[in-house]
PDB file of C-alpha atoms in Angstrom:
ATOM      1  CA  MET H  13     -18.061 -11.421   8.310  1.00  0.00           C
ATOM      2  CA  SER H  14     -16.213  -9.955   5.712  1.00  0.00           C
ATOM      3  CA  ILE H  15     -13.899  -6.530   6.893  1.00  0.00           C
ATOM      4  CA  TRP H  16     -16.190  -4.217   5.238  1.00  0.00           C
ATOM      5  CA  GLY H  17     -18.540  -5.427   7.650  1.00  0.00           C
ATOM      6  CA  LYS H  18     -15.827  -5.391  10.751  1.00  0.00           C
ATOM      7  CA  LEU H  19     -15.286  -1.447   9.847  1.00  0.00           C
ATOM      8  CA  ALA H  20     -19.136  -0.169  10.292  1.00  0.00           C
ATOM      9  CA  GLY H  21     -20.073  -2.841  13.486  1.00  0.00           C
ATOM     10  CA  ALA H  22     -20.041  -1.402  17.000  1.00  0.00           C
ATOM     11  CA  ALA H  23     -17.198  -4.620  17.381  1.00  0.00           C
ATOM     12  CA  ALA H  24     -14.698  -3.372  15.900  1.00  0.00           C
ATOM     13  CA  GLY H  25     -14.095   0.271  17.176  1.00  0.00           C
ATOM     14  CA  LEU H  26     -10.370   0.938  17.901  1.00  0.00           C
ATOM     15  CA  ALA H  27      -9.695   4.707  19.970  1.00  0.00           C
ATOM     16  CA  PHE H  28      -7.484   5.593  17.417  1.00  0.00           C
ATOM     17  CA  GLY H  29      -7.887  10.141  18.025  1.00  0.00           C
ATOM     18  CA  GLY H  30      -6.661  12.232  15.121  1.00  0.00           C
ATOM     19  CA  PRO H  31      -7.738  12.289  12.102  1.00  0.00           C
ATOM     20  CA  LEU H  32      -8.658   8.584  11.380  1.00  0.00           C
ATOM     21  CA  GLY H  33     -10.365   8.180  14.388  1.00  0.00           C
ATOM     22  CA  ALA H  34     -12.583  11.040  13.498  1.00  0.00           C
ATOM     23  CA  LEU H  35     -13.517   9.431  10.323  1.00  0.00           C
ATOM     24  CA  PHE H  36     -13.900   5.787  12.122  1.00  0.00           C
ATOM     25  CA  GLY H  37     -16.041   7.395  14.525  1.00  0.00           C
ATOM     26  CA  GLY H  38     -18.073   8.966  11.343  1.00  0.00           C
ATOM     27  CA  VAL H  39     -18.622   5.235   9.732  1.00  0.00           C
ATOM     28  CA  ALA H  40     -19.454   3.941  12.673  1.00  0.00           C
ATOM     29  CA  GLY H  41     -22.126   6.204  14.303  1.00  0.00           C
ATOM     30  CA  HIS H  42     -20.878   6.854  17.253  1.00  0.00           C
ATOM     31  CA  ALA H  43     -17.276   7.459  20.295  1.00  0.00           C
ATOM     32  CA  VAL H  44     -14.974   4.764  20.025  1.00  0.00           C
ATOM     33  CA  ASP H  45     -13.256   3.878  22.949  1.00  0.00           C
ATOM     34  CA  ARG H  46     -11.434   0.654  22.507  1.00  0.00           C
ATOM     35  CA  THR H  47      -7.758   1.231  21.715  1.00  0.00           C
ATOM     36  CA  LEU H  48      -5.219  -0.616  18.919  1.00  0.00           C
ATOM     37  CA  SER H  49      -3.903  -4.418  19.644  1.00  0.00           C
ATOM     38  CA  ASP H  50      -2.093  -6.347  18.100  1.00  0.00           C
ATOM     39  CA  SER H  51      -4.401  -8.887  17.003  1.00  0.00           C
ATOM     40  CA  GLY H  52      -5.280  -9.068  13.647  1.00  0.00           C
ATOM     41  CA  HIS H  53      -8.020  -7.845  13.037  1.00  0.00           C
ATOM     42  CA  ASP H  54      -7.216  -4.564  15.154  1.00  0.00           C
ATOM     43  CA  ARG H  55      -4.743  -4.101  12.495  1.00  0.00           C
ATOM     44  CA  GLN H  56      -6.529  -5.495   9.485  1.00  0.00           C
ATOM     45  CA  VAL H  57      -8.947  -2.316  10.846  1.00  0.00           C
ATOM     46  CA  ALA H  58      -6.445   0.249  10.883  1.00  0.00           C
ATOM     47  CA  PHE H  59      -4.600  -1.180   7.701  1.00  0.00           C
ATOM     48  CA  THR H  60      -7.675  -1.342   5.323  1.00  0.00           C
ATOM     49  CA  MET H  61      -8.916   2.415   7.080  1.00  0.00           C
ATOM     50  CA  GLY H  62      -5.453   3.672   6.179  1.00  0.00           C
ATOM     51  CA  VAL H  63      -5.947   3.202   2.418  1.00  0.00           C
ATOM     52  CA  ILE H  64      -9.284   4.219   2.590  1.00  0.00           C
ATOM     53  CA  ALA H  65      -8.541   7.249   3.788  1.00  0.00           C
ATOM     54  CA  LEU H  66      -4.535   7.507   1.313  1.00  0.00           C
ATOM     55  CA  GLY H  67      -6.521   5.773  -1.739  1.00  0.00           C
ATOM     56  CA  ALA H  68      -9.435   8.619  -1.684  1.00  0.00           C
ATOM     57  CA  LYS H  69      -7.231  11.689  -1.203  1.00  0.00           C
ATOM     58  CA  MET H  70      -4.368  10.428  -3.710  1.00  0.00           C
ATOM     59  CA  ALA H  71      -7.452  10.236  -5.952  1.00  0.00           C
ATOM     60  CA  LYS H  72      -8.114  13.608  -6.137  1.00  0.00           C
ATOM     61  CA  ALA H  73      -4.526  14.318  -6.341  1.00  0.00           C
ATOM     62  CA  ASP H  74      -5.024  15.679  -9.905  1.00  0.00           C
ATOM     63  CA  GLY H  75      -8.042  17.532  -9.233  1.00  0.00           C
ATOM     64  CA  VAL H  76     -10.552  15.028  -9.804  1.00  0.00           C
ATOM     65  CA  VAL H  77     -11.634  11.730  -9.044  1.00  0.00           C
ATOM     66  CA  THR H  78     -11.509   9.760 -12.102  1.00  0.00           C
ATOM     67  CA  ILE H  79     -13.247   6.113 -12.899  1.00  0.00           C
ATOM     68  CA  SER H  80     -11.058   4.201 -13.919  1.00  0.00           C
ATOM     69  CA  GLU H  81      -9.651   5.276 -10.180  1.00  0.00           C
ATOM     70  CA  ILE H  82     -12.617   4.116  -8.195  1.00  0.00           C
ATOM     71  CA  GLN H  83     -12.446   1.284 -10.450  1.00  0.00           C
ATOM     72  CA  ALA H  84      -9.164   0.619  -8.636  1.00  0.00           C
ATOM     73  CA  PHE H  85      -9.812   1.063  -5.566  1.00  0.00           C
ATOM     74  CA  LYS H  86     -12.382  -1.818  -6.480  1.00  0.00           C
ATOM     75  CA  GLU H  87     -10.004  -4.505  -7.697  1.00  0.00           C
ATOM     76  CA  VAL H  88      -7.898  -3.772  -4.593  1.00  0.00           C
ATOM     77  CA  PHE H  89      -9.951  -4.689  -2.353  1.00  0.00           C
ATOM     78  CA  LYS H  90     -11.811  -7.086  -3.935  1.00  0.00           C
ATOM     79  CA  ILE H  91     -15.912  -6.137  -2.418  1.00  0.00           C
ATOM     80  CA  PRO H  92     -18.480  -8.383  -2.009  1.00  0.00           C
ATOM     81  CA  PRO H  93     -21.902  -7.947  -2.540  1.00  0.00           C
ATOM     82  CA  GLY H  94     -23.659  -6.409  -0.079  1.00  0.00           C
ATOM     83  CA  GLU H  95     -20.318  -3.953   1.492  1.00  0.00           C
ATOM     84  CA  GLU H  96     -20.346  -1.391  -1.368  1.00  0.00           C
ATOM     85  CA  HIS H  97     -21.880   1.425   1.169  1.00  0.00           C
ATOM     86  CA  ASN H  98     -19.908   0.756   4.426  1.00  0.00           C
ATOM     87  CA  VAL H  99     -16.774   1.077   1.453  1.00  0.00           C
ATOM     88  CA  ALA H 100     -18.487   4.290  -0.270  1.00  0.00           C
ATOM     89  CA  ARG H 101     -18.587   6.159   3.326  1.00  0.00           C
ATOM     90  CA  VAL H 102     -15.473   4.973   5.215  1.00  0.00           C
ATOM     91  CA  PHE H 103     -14.343   6.793   1.118  1.00  0.00           C
ATOM     92  CA  ASN H 104     -17.196   9.281   1.188  1.00  0.00           C
ATOM     93  CA  LEU H 105     -16.002  10.677   4.372  1.00  0.00           C
ATOM     94  CA  ALA H 106     -12.122  10.609   3.743  1.00  0.00           C
ATOM     95  CA  LYS H 107     -12.728  13.183   0.451  1.00  0.00           C
ATOM     96  CA  GLN H 108     -14.448  15.449   1.454  1.00  0.00           C
ATOM     97  CA  ASP H 109     -12.481  15.296   5.145  1.00  0.00           C
ATOM     98  CA  VAL H 110     -10.628  18.909   5.774  1.00  0.00           C
ATOM     99  CA  ALA H 111      -7.627  17.041   7.181  1.00  0.00           C
ATOM    100  CA  GLY H 112      -4.741  16.885   4.981  1.00  0.00           C
ATOM    101  CA  PHE H 113      -3.132  13.768   3.632  1.00  0.00           C
ATOM    102  CA  GLU H 114       0.050  13.939   5.688  1.00  0.00           C
ATOM    103  CA  MET H 115      -2.538  13.836   8.747  1.00  0.00           C
ATOM    104  CA  TYR H 116      -3.796  10.359   7.447  1.00  0.00           C
ATOM    105  CA  ALA H 117      -0.453   8.893   6.782  1.00  0.00           C
ATOM    106  CA  ARG H 118       1.793  10.600  10.428  1.00  0.00           C
ATOM    107  CA  GLN H 119      -0.915   8.497  12.027  1.00  0.00           C
ATOM    108  CA  LEU H 120      -1.152   5.692  10.395  1.00  0.00           C
ATOM    109  CA  GLY H 121       2.723   5.881  10.025  1.00  0.00           C
ATOM    110  CA  ARG H 122       2.921   5.444  14.052  1.00  0.00           C
ATOM    111  CA  LEU H 123       0.178   2.928  14.519  1.00  0.00           C
ATOM    112  CA  LEU H 124       1.779   1.052  12.173  1.00  0.00           C
ATOM    113  CA  ARG H 125       5.239   1.540  12.878  1.00  0.00           C
ATOM    114  CA  ASN H 126       7.306  -1.354  13.969  1.00  0.00           C
ATOM    115  CA  ASP H 127       5.910  -2.851  11.206  1.00  0.00           C
ATOM    116  CA  ARG H 128       7.814  -2.039   7.981  1.00  0.00           C
ATOM    117  CA  GLN H 129       6.290  -4.476   5.559  1.00  0.00           C
ATOM    118  CA  LEU H 130       2.957  -3.902   6.353  1.00  0.00           C
ATOM    119  CA  LEU H 131       3.327   0.444   5.034  1.00  0.00           C
ATOM    120  CA  GLU H 132       4.867  -0.873   2.123  1.00  0.00           C
ATOM    121  CA  ASP H 133       2.162  -2.330   1.780  1.00  0.00           C
ATOM    122  CA  VAL H 134      -0.192   0.126   2.082  1.00  0.00           C
ATOM    123  CA  LEU H 135       1.738   2.045  -0.732  1.00  0.00           C
ATOM    124  CA  ASP H 136       1.283  -1.052  -3.184  1.00  0.00           C
ATOM    125  CA  GLY H 137      -2.224  -0.310  -2.477  1.00  0.00           C
ATOM    126  CA  LEU H 138      -1.957   3.639  -3.209  1.00  0.00           C
ATOM    127  CA  PHE H 139       0.238   3.273  -6.058  1.00  0.00           C
ATOM    128  CA  HIS H 140      -2.369   0.650  -7.604  1.00  0.00           C
ATOM    129  CA  ILE H 141      -5.580   3.317  -6.817  1.00  0.00           C
ATOM    130  CA  ALA H 142      -2.549   5.591  -8.990  1.00  0.00           C
ATOM    131  CA  ILE H 143      -1.850   4.313 -12.138  1.00  0.00           C
ATOM    132  CA  SER H 144      -5.546   3.359 -13.246  1.00  0.00           C
ATOM    133  CA  ASP H 145      -5.448   5.386 -16.378  1.00  0.00           C
ATOM    134  CA  GLY H 146      -1.374   4.192 -17.376  1.00  0.00           C
ATOM    135  CA  GLN H 147       0.330   6.539 -16.101  1.00  0.00           C
ATOM    136  CA  LEU H 148       1.480   8.545 -12.795  1.00  0.00           C
ATOM    137  CA  LEU H 149       0.461  12.107 -12.367  1.00  0.00           C
ATOM    138  CA  PRO H 150       3.517  13.896 -11.447  1.00  0.00           C
ATOM    139  CA  ALA H 151       1.243  15.883  -8.695  1.00  0.00           C
ATOM    140  CA  GLU H 152       0.303  11.514  -8.015  1.00  0.00           C
ATOM    141  CA  ASP H 153       4.251  10.969  -6.953  1.00  0.00           C
ATOM    142  CA  GLN H 154       4.181  14.002  -5.075  1.00  0.00           C
ATOM    143  CA  PHE H 155       1.388  13.067  -3.075  1.00  0.00           C
ATOM    144  CA  LEU H 156       3.315   9.336  -2.740  1.00  0.00           C
ATOM    145  CA  ALA H 157       7.069  10.555  -2.178  1.00  0.00           C
ATOM    146  CA  ASP H 158       4.963  12.173   1.074  1.00  0.00           C
ATOM    147  CA  VAL H 159       2.769   9.362   2.120  1.00  0.00           C
ATOM    148  CA  ALA H 160       6.195   7.012   2.125  1.00  0.00           C
ATOM    149  CA  LYS H 161       8.436  10.140   4.084  1.00  0.00           C
ATOM    150  CA  GLU H 162       5.399  10.405   6.415  1.00  0.00           C
ATOM    151  CA  PHE H 163       5.612   6.637   6.706  1.00  0.00           C
ATOM    152  CA  GLY H 164       9.538   6.394   7.188  1.00  0.00           C
ATOM    153  CA  PHE H 165      10.183   5.731   4.288  1.00  0.00           C
ATOM    154  CA  THR H 166      13.871   6.727   2.713  1.00  0.00           C
ATOM    155  CA  HIS H 167      14.322   8.566  -1.368  1.00  0.00           C
ATOM    156  CA  ILE H 168      15.960   5.495  -2.698  1.00  0.00           C
ATOM    157  CA  ASP H 169      13.134   3.681  -1.141  1.00  0.00           C
ATOM    158  CA  TYR H 170      10.535   5.014  -2.185  1.00  0.00           C
ATOM    159  CA  MET H 171      11.851   4.631  -5.571  1.00  0.00           C
ATOM    160  CA  GLY H 172      12.309   0.944  -5.035  1.00  0.00           C
ATOM    161  CA  ILE H 173       8.731   0.101  -4.156  1.00  0.00           C
ATOM    162  CA  ARG H 174       7.465   3.256  -6.692  1.00  0.00           C
ATOM    163  CA  GLY H 175       9.869   0.642  -9.869  1.00  0.00           C
ATOM    164  CA  ARG H 176       7.778  -2.528  -8.777  1.00  0.00           C
ATOM    165  CA  HIS H 177       4.642  -0.097 -10.331  1.00  0.00           C
ATOM    166  CA  PHE H 178       5.938   2.869 -12.839  1.00  0.00           C
ATOM    167  CA  ARG H 179       8.545   1.069 -15.124  1.00  0.00           C
ATOM    168  CA  CYS H 180       9.371   4.813 -16.609  1.00  0.00           C
ATOM    169  CA  ASP H 181      13.568   6.727 -17.626  1.00  0.00           C
ATOM    170  CA  LEU H 182      15.019   5.796 -13.889  1.00  0.00           C
ATOM    171  CA  TYR H 183      13.935   1.792 -14.156  1.00  0.00           C
ATOM    172  CA  ASP H 184      17.272   0.698 -11.899  1.00  0.00           C
ATOM    173  CA  PRO H 185      16.093  -3.716 -11.307  1.00  0.00           C
ATOM    174  CA  TYR H 186      18.664  -3.179  -8.264  1.00  0.00           C
ATOM    175  CA  THR H 187      16.485  -0.574  -6.718  1.00  0.00           C
ATOM    176  CA  VAL H 188      13.145  -2.921  -7.392  1.00  0.00           C
ATOM    177  CA  LEU H 189      14.975  -5.688  -5.460  1.00  0.00           C
ATOM    178  CA  SER H 190      16.567  -2.520  -3.137  1.00  0.00           C
ATOM    179  CA  VAL H 191      20.415  -3.905  -3.434  1.00  0.00           C
ATOM    180  CA  SER H 192      23.617  -2.199  -5.327  1.00  0.00           C
ATOM    181  CA  PRO H 193      24.989  -2.992  -7.977  1.00  0.00           C
ATOM    182  CA  ASN H 194      28.061  -4.284  -6.108  1.00  0.00           C
ATOM    183  CA  ILE H 195      26.496  -6.617  -4.783  1.00  0.00           C
ATOM    184  CA  SER H 196      27.387 -10.889  -5.326  1.00  0.00           C
ATOM    185  CA  ASP H 197      25.213 -13.213  -7.028  1.00  0.00           C
ATOM    186  CA  ALA H 198      24.751 -15.049  -4.471  1.00  0.00           C
ATOM    187  CA  ASP H 199      23.717 -12.321  -2.028  1.00  0.00           C
ATOM    188  CA  LEU H 200      21.641 -11.103  -4.713  1.00  0.00           C
ATOM    189  CA  LYS H 201      20.100 -14.748  -4.613  1.00  0.00           C
ATOM    190  CA  ALA H 202      19.709 -14.393  -1.621  1.00  0.00           C
ATOM    191  CA  LYS H 203      17.692 -11.607  -1.072  1.00  0.00           C
ATOM    192  CA  TYR H 204      15.025 -12.229  -3.911  1.00  0.00           C
ATOM    193  CA  ARG H 205      14.216 -15.067  -1.809  1.00  0.00           C
ATOM    194  CA  LYS H 206      13.707 -13.189   0.956  1.00  0.00           C
ATOM    195  CA  LEU H 207      11.315  -9.955  -1.421  1.00  0.00           C
ATOM    196  CA  VAL H 208       9.695 -14.039  -1.937  1.00  0.00           C
ATOM    197  CA  ALA H 209       9.556 -15.677   1.692  1.00  0.00           C
ATOM    198  CA  GLU H 210       8.224 -12.158   2.106  1.00  0.00           C
ATOM    199  CA  ASN H 211       5.503 -10.990  -0.071  1.00  0.00           C
ATOM    200  CA  HIS H 212       3.477 -14.600   0.090  1.00  0.00           C
ATOM    201  CA  PRO H 213       0.591 -14.386   0.752  1.00  0.00           C
ATOM    202  CA  ASP H 214       0.312 -15.931   3.699  1.00  0.00           C
ATOM    203  CA  LYS H 215       2.951 -13.490   4.819  1.00  0.00           C
ATOM    204  CA  LEU H 216       0.772 -10.881   3.726  1.00  0.00           C
ATOM    205  CA  ILE H 217      -2.841 -12.019   5.834  1.00  0.00           C
ATOM    206  CA  ALA H 218      -0.415 -12.461   8.604  1.00  0.00           C
ATOM    207  CA  ARG H 219       0.966  -8.795   8.185  1.00  0.00           C
ATOM    208  CA  GLY H 220      -2.971  -8.045   9.232  1.00  0.00           C
ATOM    209  CA  VAL H 221      -3.518  -7.686   5.464  1.00  0.00           C
ATOM    210  CA  PRO H 222      -6.706  -8.238   4.525  1.00  0.00           C
ATOM    211  CA  ALA H 223      -7.745 -11.298   2.461  1.00  0.00           C
ATOM    212  CA  GLU H 224     -10.102  -8.564  -0.390  1.00  0.00           C
ATOM    213  CA  PHE H 225      -5.452  -7.230  -1.089  1.00  0.00           C
ATOM    214  CA  ILE H 226      -4.192 -10.447  -1.482  1.00  0.00           C
ATOM    215  CA  GLU H 227      -3.845 -10.270  -5.166  1.00  0.00           C
ATOM    216  CA  ILE H 228      -1.760  -7.081  -5.197  1.00  0.00           C
ATOM    217  CA  ALA H 229       0.970  -9.324  -3.529  1.00  0.00           C
ATOM    218  CA  THR H 230       0.401 -11.238  -7.591  1.00  0.00           C
ATOM    219  CA  LYS H 231       1.454  -8.261  -9.176  1.00  0.00           C
ATOM    220  CA  LYS H 232       4.111  -7.119  -6.756  1.00  0.00           C
ATOM    221  CA  LEU H 233       6.120 -10.991  -7.101  1.00  0.00           C
ATOM    222  CA  ALA H 234       6.230 -10.521 -11.119  1.00  0.00           C
ATOM    223  CA  ALA H 235       7.993  -6.524 -10.209  1.00  0.00           C
ATOM    224  CA  ILE H 236      10.370  -8.310  -8.228  1.00  0.00           C
ATOM    225  CA  ASN H 237      11.514 -12.077 -10.173  1.00  0.00           C
ATOM    226  CA  ALA H 238      10.842  -9.791 -13.378  1.00  0.00           C
ATOM    227  CA  ALA H 239      13.715  -7.117 -11.934  1.00  0.00           C
ATOM    228  CA  TYR H 240      15.464 -10.407 -10.975  1.00  0.00           C
ATOM    229  CA  ASP H 241      15.555 -12.908 -14.188  1.00  0.00           C
ATOM    230  CA  GLU H 242      17.217  -9.038 -15.522  1.00  0.00           C
ATOM    231  CA  ILE H 243      19.923  -8.486 -13.734  1.00  0.00           C
ATOM    232  CA  ARG H 244      20.421 -12.579 -13.970  1.00  0.00           C
ATOM    233  CA  GLN H 245      20.446 -12.047 -17.815  1.00  0.00           C
ATOM    234  CA  SER H 246      22.059  -8.796 -18.129  1.00  0.00           C
ATOM    235  CA  ARG H 247      25.373 -10.487 -15.843  1.00  0.00           C
ATOM    236  CA  HIS H 248      24.987 -13.013 -17.572  1.00  0.00           C
ATOM    237  CA  ALA H 249      25.516 -11.629 -20.905  1.00  0.00           C
ATOM    238  CA  ILE H 250      28.383 -10.130 -19.753  1.00  0.00           C
TER     239      ILE H 250
END
C-alpha cells in the first residue's frame, strides 16, 4: 500500500493531538488512539501529514493557490492513480483549517525534534512548491523562514536551504554547503562528501521520507554539487 493509502487507513492512525491530530482525524473519519513510534511507517505518516498541511498553508501564503503550485505538489509526491482523492482530502482540509501554519510547524518540529535532517527534508518539499512558478514571493519567503524557525533552524541555516532552491543576488555557495569561506580544502571536501552521503536516496528512505518524495533529493544534490564546483573553481582561479 502506498503512503496515501496508509494515510486514509484506520491502521495508520496516530495520536498526534493538536492541529495535526485534528487534521488526521478529519481524514480518517474517526478518532485515533495510537501514539507515534519510531517505526519507518509512522515517521512516513508524520512526515507526509506535515508536508501536506504546511504545503496547503503555504500555497495560500500569497493569497491564492495557483495551478503551478498544485502541479508542484503532485511532482513532490508522485501521486499514484487511484489515490488522488486521499491527497485532495488532506490538502483541502488543511487549506480550510482555521489553525495557523505556525501551530502545524511547531507540532511537527516537536514530533521530529530528534531528526533535524528529516525536518530539512520537509523544508525542501515546501521550497519546491513555493518556487514552482519561477519566483519566491516575499510572503512565501517569510512563510518558509517562519516555518524554519519553528523547526529550530537559525537564519543562517535557512539561507543555506534557501540557496539550494532559489538563486538570487544573495546567493553564496559557502552558505549552501553550511561552511565558512575560511574552510580548508580538505575540510571542504569532507563536508561535501558528508552532504552527498546524507542526501543519498537510501538515507532519505531510512529517515522516513516516502519513496514518492525522493525526486526532490536529486535536485538538492545537484545544488550541492554546483555549489562545491563553484567554490573549487574560484579557489583554483586564485
